[in-house]
PDB file of N, CA and C in Angstrom:
ATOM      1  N   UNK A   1     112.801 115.762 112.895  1.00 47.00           N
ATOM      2  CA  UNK A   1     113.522 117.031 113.001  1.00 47.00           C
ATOM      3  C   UNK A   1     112.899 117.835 114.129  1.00 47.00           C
ATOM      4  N   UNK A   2     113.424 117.865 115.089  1.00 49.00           N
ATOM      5  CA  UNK A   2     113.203 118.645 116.181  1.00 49.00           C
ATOM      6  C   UNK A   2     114.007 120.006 116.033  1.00 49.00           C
ATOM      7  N   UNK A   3     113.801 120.727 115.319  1.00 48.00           N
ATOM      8  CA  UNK A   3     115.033 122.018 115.052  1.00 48.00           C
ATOM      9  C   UNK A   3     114.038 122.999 115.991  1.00 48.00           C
ATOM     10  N   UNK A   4     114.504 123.849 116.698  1.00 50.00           N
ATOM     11  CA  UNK A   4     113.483 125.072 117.390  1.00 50.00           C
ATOM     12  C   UNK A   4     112.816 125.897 116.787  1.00 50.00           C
ATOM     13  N   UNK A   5     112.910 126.146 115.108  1.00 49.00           N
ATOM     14  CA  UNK A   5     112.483 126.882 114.218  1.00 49.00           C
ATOM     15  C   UNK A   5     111.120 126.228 113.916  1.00 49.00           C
ATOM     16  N   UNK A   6     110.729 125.228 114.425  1.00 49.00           N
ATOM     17  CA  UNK A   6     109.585 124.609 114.092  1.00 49.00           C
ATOM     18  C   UNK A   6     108.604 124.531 114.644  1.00 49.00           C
ATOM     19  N   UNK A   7     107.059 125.245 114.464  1.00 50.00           N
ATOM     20  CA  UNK A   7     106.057 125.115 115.517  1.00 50.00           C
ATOM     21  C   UNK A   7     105.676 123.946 115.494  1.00 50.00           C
ATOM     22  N   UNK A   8     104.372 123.867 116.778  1.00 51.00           N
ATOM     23  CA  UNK A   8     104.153 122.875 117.028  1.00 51.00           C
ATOM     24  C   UNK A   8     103.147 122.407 115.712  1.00 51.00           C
ATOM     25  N   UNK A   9     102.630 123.501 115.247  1.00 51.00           N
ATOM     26  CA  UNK A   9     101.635 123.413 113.797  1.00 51.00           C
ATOM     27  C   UNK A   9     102.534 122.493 112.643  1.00 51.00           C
ATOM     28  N   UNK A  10     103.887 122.669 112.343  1.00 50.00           N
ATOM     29  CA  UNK A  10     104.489 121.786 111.531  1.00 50.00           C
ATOM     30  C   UNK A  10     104.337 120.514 111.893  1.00 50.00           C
ATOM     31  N   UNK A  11     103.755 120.288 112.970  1.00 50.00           N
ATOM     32  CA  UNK A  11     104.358 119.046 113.629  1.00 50.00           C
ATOM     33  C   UNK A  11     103.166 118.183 113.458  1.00 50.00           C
ATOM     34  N   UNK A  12     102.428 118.705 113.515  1.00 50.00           N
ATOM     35  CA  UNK A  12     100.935 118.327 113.623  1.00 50.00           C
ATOM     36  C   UNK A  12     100.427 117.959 111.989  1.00 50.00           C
ATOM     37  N   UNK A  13     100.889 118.903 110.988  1.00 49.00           N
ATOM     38  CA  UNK A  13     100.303 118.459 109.824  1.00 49.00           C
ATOM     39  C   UNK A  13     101.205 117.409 109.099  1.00 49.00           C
ATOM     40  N   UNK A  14     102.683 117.296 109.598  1.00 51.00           N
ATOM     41  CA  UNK A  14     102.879 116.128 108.953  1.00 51.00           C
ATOM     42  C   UNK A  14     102.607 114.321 109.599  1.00 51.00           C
ATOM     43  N   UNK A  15     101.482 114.775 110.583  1.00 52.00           N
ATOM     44  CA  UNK A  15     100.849 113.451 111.130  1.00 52.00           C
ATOM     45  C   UNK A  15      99.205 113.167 110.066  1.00 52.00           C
ATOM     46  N   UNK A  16      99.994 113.301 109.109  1.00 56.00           N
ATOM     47  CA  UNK A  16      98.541 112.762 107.855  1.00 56.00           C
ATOM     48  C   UNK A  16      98.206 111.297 107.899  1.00 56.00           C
ATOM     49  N   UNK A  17      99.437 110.543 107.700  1.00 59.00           N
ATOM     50  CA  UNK A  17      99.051 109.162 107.466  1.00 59.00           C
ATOM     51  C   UNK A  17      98.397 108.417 109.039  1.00 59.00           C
ATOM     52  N   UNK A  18      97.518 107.395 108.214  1.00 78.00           N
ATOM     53  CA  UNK A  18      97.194 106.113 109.469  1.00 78.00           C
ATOM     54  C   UNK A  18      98.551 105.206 109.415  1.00 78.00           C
ATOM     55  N   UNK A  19      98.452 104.619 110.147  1.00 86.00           N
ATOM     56  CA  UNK A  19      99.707 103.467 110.134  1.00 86.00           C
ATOM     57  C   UNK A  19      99.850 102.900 108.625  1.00 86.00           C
ATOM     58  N   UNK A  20     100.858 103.109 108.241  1.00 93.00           N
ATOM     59  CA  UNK A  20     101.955 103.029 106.838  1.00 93.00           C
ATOM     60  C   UNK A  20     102.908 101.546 107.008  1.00 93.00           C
ATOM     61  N   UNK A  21     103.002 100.392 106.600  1.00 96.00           N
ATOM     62  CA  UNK A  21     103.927  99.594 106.538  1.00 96.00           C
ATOM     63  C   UNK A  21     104.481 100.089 104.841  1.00 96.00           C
ATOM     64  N   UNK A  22     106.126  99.590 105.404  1.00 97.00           N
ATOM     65  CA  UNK A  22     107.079  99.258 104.183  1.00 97.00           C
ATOM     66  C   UNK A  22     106.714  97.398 104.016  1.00 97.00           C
ATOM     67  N   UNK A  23     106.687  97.061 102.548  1.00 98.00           N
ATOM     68  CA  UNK A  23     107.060  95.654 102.781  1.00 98.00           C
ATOM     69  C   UNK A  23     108.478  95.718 101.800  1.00 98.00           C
ATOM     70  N   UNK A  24     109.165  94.586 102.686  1.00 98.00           N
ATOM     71  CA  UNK A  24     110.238  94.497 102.044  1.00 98.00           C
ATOM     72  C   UNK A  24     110.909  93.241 101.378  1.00 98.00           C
ATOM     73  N   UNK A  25     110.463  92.538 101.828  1.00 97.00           N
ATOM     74  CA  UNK A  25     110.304  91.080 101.364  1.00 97.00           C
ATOM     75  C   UNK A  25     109.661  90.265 101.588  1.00 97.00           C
ATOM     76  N   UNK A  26     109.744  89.070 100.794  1.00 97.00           N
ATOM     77  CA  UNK A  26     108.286  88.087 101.035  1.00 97.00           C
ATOM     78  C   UNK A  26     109.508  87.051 100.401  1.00 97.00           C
ATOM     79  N   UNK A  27     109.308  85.300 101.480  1.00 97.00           N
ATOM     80  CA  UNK A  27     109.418  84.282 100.830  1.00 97.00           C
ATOM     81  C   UNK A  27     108.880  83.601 100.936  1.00 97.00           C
ATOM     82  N   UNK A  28     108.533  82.009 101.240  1.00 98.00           N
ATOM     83  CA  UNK A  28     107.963  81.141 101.354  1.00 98.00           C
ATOM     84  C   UNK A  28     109.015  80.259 102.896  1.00 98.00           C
ATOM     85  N   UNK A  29     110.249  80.989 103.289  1.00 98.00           N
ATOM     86  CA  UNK A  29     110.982  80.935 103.930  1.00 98.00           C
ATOM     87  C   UNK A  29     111.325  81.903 105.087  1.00 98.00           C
ATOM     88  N   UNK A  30     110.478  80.788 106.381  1.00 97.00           N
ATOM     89  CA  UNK A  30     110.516  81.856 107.622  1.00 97.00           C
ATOM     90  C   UNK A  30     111.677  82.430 108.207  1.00 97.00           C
ATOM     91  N   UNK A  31     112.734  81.359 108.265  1.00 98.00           N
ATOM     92  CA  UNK A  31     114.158  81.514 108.334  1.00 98.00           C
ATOM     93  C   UNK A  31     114.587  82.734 107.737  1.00 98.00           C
ATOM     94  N   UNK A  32     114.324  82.715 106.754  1.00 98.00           N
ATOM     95  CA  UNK A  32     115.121  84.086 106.084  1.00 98.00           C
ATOM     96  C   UNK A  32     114.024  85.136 105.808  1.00 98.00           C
ATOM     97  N   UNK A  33     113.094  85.028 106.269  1.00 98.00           N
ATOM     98  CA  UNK A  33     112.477  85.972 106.967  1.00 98.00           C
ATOM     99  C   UNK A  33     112.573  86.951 108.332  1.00 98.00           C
ATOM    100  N   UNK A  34     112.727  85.914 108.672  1.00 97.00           N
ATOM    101  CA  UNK A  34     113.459  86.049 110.040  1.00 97.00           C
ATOM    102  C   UNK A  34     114.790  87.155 110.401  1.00 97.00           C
ATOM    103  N   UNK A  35     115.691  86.171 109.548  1.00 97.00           N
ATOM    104  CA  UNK A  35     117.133  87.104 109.224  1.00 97.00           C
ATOM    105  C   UNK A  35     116.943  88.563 109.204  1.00 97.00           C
ATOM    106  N   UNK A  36     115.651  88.867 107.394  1.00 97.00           N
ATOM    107  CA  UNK A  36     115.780  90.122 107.076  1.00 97.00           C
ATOM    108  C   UNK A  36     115.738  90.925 108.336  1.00 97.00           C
ATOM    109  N   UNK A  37     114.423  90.578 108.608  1.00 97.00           N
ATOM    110  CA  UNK A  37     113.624  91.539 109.935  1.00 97.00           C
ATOM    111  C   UNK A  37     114.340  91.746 110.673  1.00 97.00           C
ATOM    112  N   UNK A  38     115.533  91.189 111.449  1.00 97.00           N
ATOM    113  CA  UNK A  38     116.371  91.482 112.600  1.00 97.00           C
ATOM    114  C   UNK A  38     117.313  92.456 112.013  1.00 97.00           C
ATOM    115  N   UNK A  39     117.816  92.290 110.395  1.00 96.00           N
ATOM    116  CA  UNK A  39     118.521  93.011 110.072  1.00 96.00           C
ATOM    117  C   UNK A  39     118.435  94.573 109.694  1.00 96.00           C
ATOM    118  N   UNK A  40     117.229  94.194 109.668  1.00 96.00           N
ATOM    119  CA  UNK A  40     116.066  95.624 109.100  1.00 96.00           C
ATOM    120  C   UNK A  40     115.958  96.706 110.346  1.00 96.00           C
ATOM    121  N   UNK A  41     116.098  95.678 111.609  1.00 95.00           N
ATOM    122  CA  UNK A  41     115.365  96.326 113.033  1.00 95.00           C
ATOM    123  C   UNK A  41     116.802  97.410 113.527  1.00 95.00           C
ATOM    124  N   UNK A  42     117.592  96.203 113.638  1.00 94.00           N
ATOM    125  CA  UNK A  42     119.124  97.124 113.413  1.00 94.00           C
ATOM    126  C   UNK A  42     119.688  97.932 112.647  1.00 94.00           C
ATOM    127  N   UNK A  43     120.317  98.074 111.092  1.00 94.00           N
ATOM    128  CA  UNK A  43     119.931  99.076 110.473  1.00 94.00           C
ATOM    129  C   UNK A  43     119.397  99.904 110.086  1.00 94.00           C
ATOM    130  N   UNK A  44     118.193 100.126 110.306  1.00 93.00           N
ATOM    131  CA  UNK A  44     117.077 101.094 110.610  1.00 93.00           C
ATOM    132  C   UNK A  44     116.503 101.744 111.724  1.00 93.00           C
ATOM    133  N   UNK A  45     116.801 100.670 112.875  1.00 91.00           N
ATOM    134  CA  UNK A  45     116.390 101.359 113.800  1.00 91.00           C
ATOM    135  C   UNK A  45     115.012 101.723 113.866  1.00 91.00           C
ATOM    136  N   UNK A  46     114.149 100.463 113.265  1.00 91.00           N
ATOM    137  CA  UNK A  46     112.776 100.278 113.275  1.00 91.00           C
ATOM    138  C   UNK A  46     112.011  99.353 113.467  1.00 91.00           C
ATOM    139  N   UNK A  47     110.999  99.297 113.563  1.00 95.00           N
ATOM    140  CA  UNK A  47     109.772  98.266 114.078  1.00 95.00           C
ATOM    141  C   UNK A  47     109.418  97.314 112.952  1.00 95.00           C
ATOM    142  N   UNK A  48     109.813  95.802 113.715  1.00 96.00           N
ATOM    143  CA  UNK A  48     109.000  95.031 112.136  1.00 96.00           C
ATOM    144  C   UNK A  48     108.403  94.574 112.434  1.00 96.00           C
ATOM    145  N   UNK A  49     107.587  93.580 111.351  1.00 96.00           N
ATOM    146  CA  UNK A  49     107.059  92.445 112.136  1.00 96.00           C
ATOM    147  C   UNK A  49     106.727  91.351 110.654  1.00 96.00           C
ATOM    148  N   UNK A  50     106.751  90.142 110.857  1.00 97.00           N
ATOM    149  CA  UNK A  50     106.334  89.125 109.652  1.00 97.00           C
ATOM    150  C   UNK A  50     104.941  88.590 109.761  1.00 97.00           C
ATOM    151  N   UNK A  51     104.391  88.634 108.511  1.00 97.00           N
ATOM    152  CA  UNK A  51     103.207  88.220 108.035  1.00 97.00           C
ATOM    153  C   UNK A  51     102.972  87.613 107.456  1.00 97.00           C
ATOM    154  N   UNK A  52     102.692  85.908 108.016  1.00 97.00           N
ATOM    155  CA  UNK A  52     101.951  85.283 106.956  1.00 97.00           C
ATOM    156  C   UNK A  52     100.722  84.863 106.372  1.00 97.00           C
ATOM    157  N   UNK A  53     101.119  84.738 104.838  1.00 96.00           N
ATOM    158  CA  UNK A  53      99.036  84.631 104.341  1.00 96.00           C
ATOM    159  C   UNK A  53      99.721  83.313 103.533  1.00 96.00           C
ATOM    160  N   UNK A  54      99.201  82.338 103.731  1.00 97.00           N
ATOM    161  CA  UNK A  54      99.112  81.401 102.926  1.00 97.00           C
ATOM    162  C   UNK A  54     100.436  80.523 102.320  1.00 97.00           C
ATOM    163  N   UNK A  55     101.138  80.695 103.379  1.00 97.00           N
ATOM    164  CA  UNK A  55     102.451  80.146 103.589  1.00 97.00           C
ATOM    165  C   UNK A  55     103.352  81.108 102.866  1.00 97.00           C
ATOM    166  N   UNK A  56     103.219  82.245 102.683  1.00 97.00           N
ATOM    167  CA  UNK A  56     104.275  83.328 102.628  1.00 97.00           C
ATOM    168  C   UNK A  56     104.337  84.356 103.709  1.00 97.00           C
ATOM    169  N   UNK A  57     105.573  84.468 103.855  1.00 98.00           N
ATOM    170  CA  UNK A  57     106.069  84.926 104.848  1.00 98.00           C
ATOM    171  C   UNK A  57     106.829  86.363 104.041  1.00 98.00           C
ATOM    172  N   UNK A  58     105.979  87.652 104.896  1.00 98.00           N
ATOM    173  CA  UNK A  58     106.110  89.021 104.477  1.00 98.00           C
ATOM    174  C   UNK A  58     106.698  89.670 105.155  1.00 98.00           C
ATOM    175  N   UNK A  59     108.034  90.870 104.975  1.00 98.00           N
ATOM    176  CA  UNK A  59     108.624  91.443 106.161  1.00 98.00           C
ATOM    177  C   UNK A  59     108.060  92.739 106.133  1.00 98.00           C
ATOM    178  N   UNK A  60     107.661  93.046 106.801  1.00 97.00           N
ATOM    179  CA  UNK A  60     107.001  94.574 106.782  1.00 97.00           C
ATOM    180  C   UNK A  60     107.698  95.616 107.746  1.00 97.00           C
ATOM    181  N   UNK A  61     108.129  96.791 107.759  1.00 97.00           N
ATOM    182  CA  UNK A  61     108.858  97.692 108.414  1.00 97.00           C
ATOM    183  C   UNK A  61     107.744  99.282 108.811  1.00 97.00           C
ATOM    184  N   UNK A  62     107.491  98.894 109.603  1.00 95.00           N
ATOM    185  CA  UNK A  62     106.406  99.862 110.728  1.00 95.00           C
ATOM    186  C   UNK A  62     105.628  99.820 111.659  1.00 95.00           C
ATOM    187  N   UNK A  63     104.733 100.216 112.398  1.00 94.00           N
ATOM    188  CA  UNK A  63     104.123 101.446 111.659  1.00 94.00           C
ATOM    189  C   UNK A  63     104.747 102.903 111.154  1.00 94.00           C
ATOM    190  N   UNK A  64     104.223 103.204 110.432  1.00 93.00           N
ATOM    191  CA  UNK A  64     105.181 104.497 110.415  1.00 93.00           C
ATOM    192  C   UNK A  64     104.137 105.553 109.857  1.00 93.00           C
ATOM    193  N   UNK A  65     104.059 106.812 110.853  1.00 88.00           N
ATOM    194  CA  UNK A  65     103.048 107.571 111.055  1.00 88.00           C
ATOM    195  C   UNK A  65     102.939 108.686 109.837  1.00 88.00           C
ATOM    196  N   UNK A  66     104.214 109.069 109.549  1.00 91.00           N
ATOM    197  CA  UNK A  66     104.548 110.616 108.952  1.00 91.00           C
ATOM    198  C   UNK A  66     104.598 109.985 107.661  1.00 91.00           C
ATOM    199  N   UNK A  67     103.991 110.542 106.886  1.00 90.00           N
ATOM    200  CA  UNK A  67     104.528 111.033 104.938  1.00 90.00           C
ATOM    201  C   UNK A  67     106.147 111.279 104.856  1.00 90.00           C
ATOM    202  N   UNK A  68     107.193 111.629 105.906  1.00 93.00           N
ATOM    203  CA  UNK A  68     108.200 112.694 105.717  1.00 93.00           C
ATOM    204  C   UNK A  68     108.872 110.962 106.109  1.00 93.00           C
ATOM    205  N   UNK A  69     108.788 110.590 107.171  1.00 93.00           N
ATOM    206  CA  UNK A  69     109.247 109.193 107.507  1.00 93.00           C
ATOM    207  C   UNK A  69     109.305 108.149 107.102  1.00 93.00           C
ATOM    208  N   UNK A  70     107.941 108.000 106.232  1.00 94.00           N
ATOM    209  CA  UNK A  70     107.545 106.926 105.446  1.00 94.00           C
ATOM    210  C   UNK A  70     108.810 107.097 103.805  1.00 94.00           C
ATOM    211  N   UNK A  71     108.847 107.989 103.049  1.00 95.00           N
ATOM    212  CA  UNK A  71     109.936 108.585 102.637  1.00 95.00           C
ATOM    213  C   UNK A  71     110.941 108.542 102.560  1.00 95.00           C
ATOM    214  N   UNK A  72     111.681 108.851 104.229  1.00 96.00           N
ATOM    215  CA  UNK A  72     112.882 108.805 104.110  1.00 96.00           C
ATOM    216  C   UNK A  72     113.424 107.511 104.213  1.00 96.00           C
ATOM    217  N   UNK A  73     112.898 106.676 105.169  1.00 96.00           N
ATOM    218  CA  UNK A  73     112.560 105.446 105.318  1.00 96.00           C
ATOM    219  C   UNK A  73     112.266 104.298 104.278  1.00 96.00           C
ATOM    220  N   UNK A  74     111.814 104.350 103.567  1.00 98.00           N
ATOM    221  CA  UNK A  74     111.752 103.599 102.546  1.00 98.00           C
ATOM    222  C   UNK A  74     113.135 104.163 101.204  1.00 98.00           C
ATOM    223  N   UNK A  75     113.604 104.996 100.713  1.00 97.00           N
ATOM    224  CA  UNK A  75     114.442 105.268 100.515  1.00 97.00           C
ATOM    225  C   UNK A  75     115.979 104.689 100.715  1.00 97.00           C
ATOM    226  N   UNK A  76     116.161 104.821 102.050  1.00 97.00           N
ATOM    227  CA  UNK A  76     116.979 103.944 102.882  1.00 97.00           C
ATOM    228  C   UNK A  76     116.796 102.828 102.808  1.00 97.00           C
ATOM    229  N   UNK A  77     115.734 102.638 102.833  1.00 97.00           N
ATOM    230  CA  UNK A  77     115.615 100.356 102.899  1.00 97.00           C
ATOM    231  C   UNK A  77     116.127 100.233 101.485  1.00 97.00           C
ATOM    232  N   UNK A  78     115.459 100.624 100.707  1.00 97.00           N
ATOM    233  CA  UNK A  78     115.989 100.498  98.841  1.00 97.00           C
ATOM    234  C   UNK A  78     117.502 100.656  99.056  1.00 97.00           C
ATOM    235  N   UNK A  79     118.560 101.964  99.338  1.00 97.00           N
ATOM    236  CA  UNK A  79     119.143 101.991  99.552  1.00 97.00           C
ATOM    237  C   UNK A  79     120.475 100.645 100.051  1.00 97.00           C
ATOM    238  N   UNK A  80     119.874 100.161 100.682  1.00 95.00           N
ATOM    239  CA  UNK A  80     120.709  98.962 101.377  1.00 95.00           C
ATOM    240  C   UNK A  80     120.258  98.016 101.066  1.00 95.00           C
ATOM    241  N   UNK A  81     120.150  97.578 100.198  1.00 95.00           N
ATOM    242  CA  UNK A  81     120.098  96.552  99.033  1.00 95.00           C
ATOM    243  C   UNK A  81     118.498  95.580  98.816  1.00 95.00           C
ATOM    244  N   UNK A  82     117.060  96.588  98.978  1.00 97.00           N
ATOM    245  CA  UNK A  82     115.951  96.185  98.832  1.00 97.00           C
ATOM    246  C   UNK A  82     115.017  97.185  98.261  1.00 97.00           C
ATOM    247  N   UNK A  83     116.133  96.963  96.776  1.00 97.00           N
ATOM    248  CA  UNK A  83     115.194  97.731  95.816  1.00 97.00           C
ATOM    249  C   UNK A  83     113.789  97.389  95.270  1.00 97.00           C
ATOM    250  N   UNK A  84     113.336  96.299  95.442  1.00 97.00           N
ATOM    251  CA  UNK A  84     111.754  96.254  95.635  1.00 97.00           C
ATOM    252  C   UNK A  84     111.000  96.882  96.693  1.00 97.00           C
ATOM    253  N   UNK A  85     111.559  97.405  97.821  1.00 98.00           N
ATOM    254  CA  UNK A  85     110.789  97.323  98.816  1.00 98.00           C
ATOM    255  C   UNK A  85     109.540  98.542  98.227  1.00 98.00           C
ATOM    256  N   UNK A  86     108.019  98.547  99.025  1.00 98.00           N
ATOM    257  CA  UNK A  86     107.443  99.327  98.584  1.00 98.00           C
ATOM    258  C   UNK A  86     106.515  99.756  99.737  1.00 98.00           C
ATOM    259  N   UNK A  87     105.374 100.702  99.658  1.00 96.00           N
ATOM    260  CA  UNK A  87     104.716 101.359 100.754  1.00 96.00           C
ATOM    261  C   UNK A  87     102.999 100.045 100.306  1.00 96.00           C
ATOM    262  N   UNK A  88     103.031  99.806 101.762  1.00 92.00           N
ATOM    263  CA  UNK A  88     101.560  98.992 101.269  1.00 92.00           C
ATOM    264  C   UNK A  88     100.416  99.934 101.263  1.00 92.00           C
ATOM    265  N   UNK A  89     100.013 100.210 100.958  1.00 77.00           N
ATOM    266  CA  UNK A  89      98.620 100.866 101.145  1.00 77.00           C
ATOM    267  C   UNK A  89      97.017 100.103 101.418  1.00 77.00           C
TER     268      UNK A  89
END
């Protein structure tokens, strides 16, 4: 929200978090790993990337800096049909 009503002080305290991933899915299947993430990058209009540990393959959606983003953002992913998705910490 860039509205003009907003100092630069608002702006500044909602930069709390360190880098925040969403994960949103995990299979054992890079292929459709694959899929999500492109689909994720386009509908969202965000940064992914896949992670694997031990032959699972994780879709993760960030970094994402803000508490307010992380939020709305994850919301939205649930939203469009990844109601597991969750904030890793």
């Amino acid at each position: 929200d860039r509205s003009p009503s907003r100092g630069l002080g608002d702006v500044y305290k909602r930069q709390v978090l360190k880098k925040q991933f969403i994960q949103v899915f995990a299979s054992k299947s890079k292929l459709q790993a694959s899929k999500i993430s492109q689909a994720l990058m386009q509908n969202h209009n965000s940064n992914t990337q896949i992670e694997e540990i031990n032959g699972i393959f994780r879709v993760l959606v960030g970094p994402i800096l803000t508490e307010q983003e992380l939020s709305r953002l994850l919301a939205a992913i649930k939203d469009s049909g990844y109601p597991k998705a969750f904030i890793r910490r």
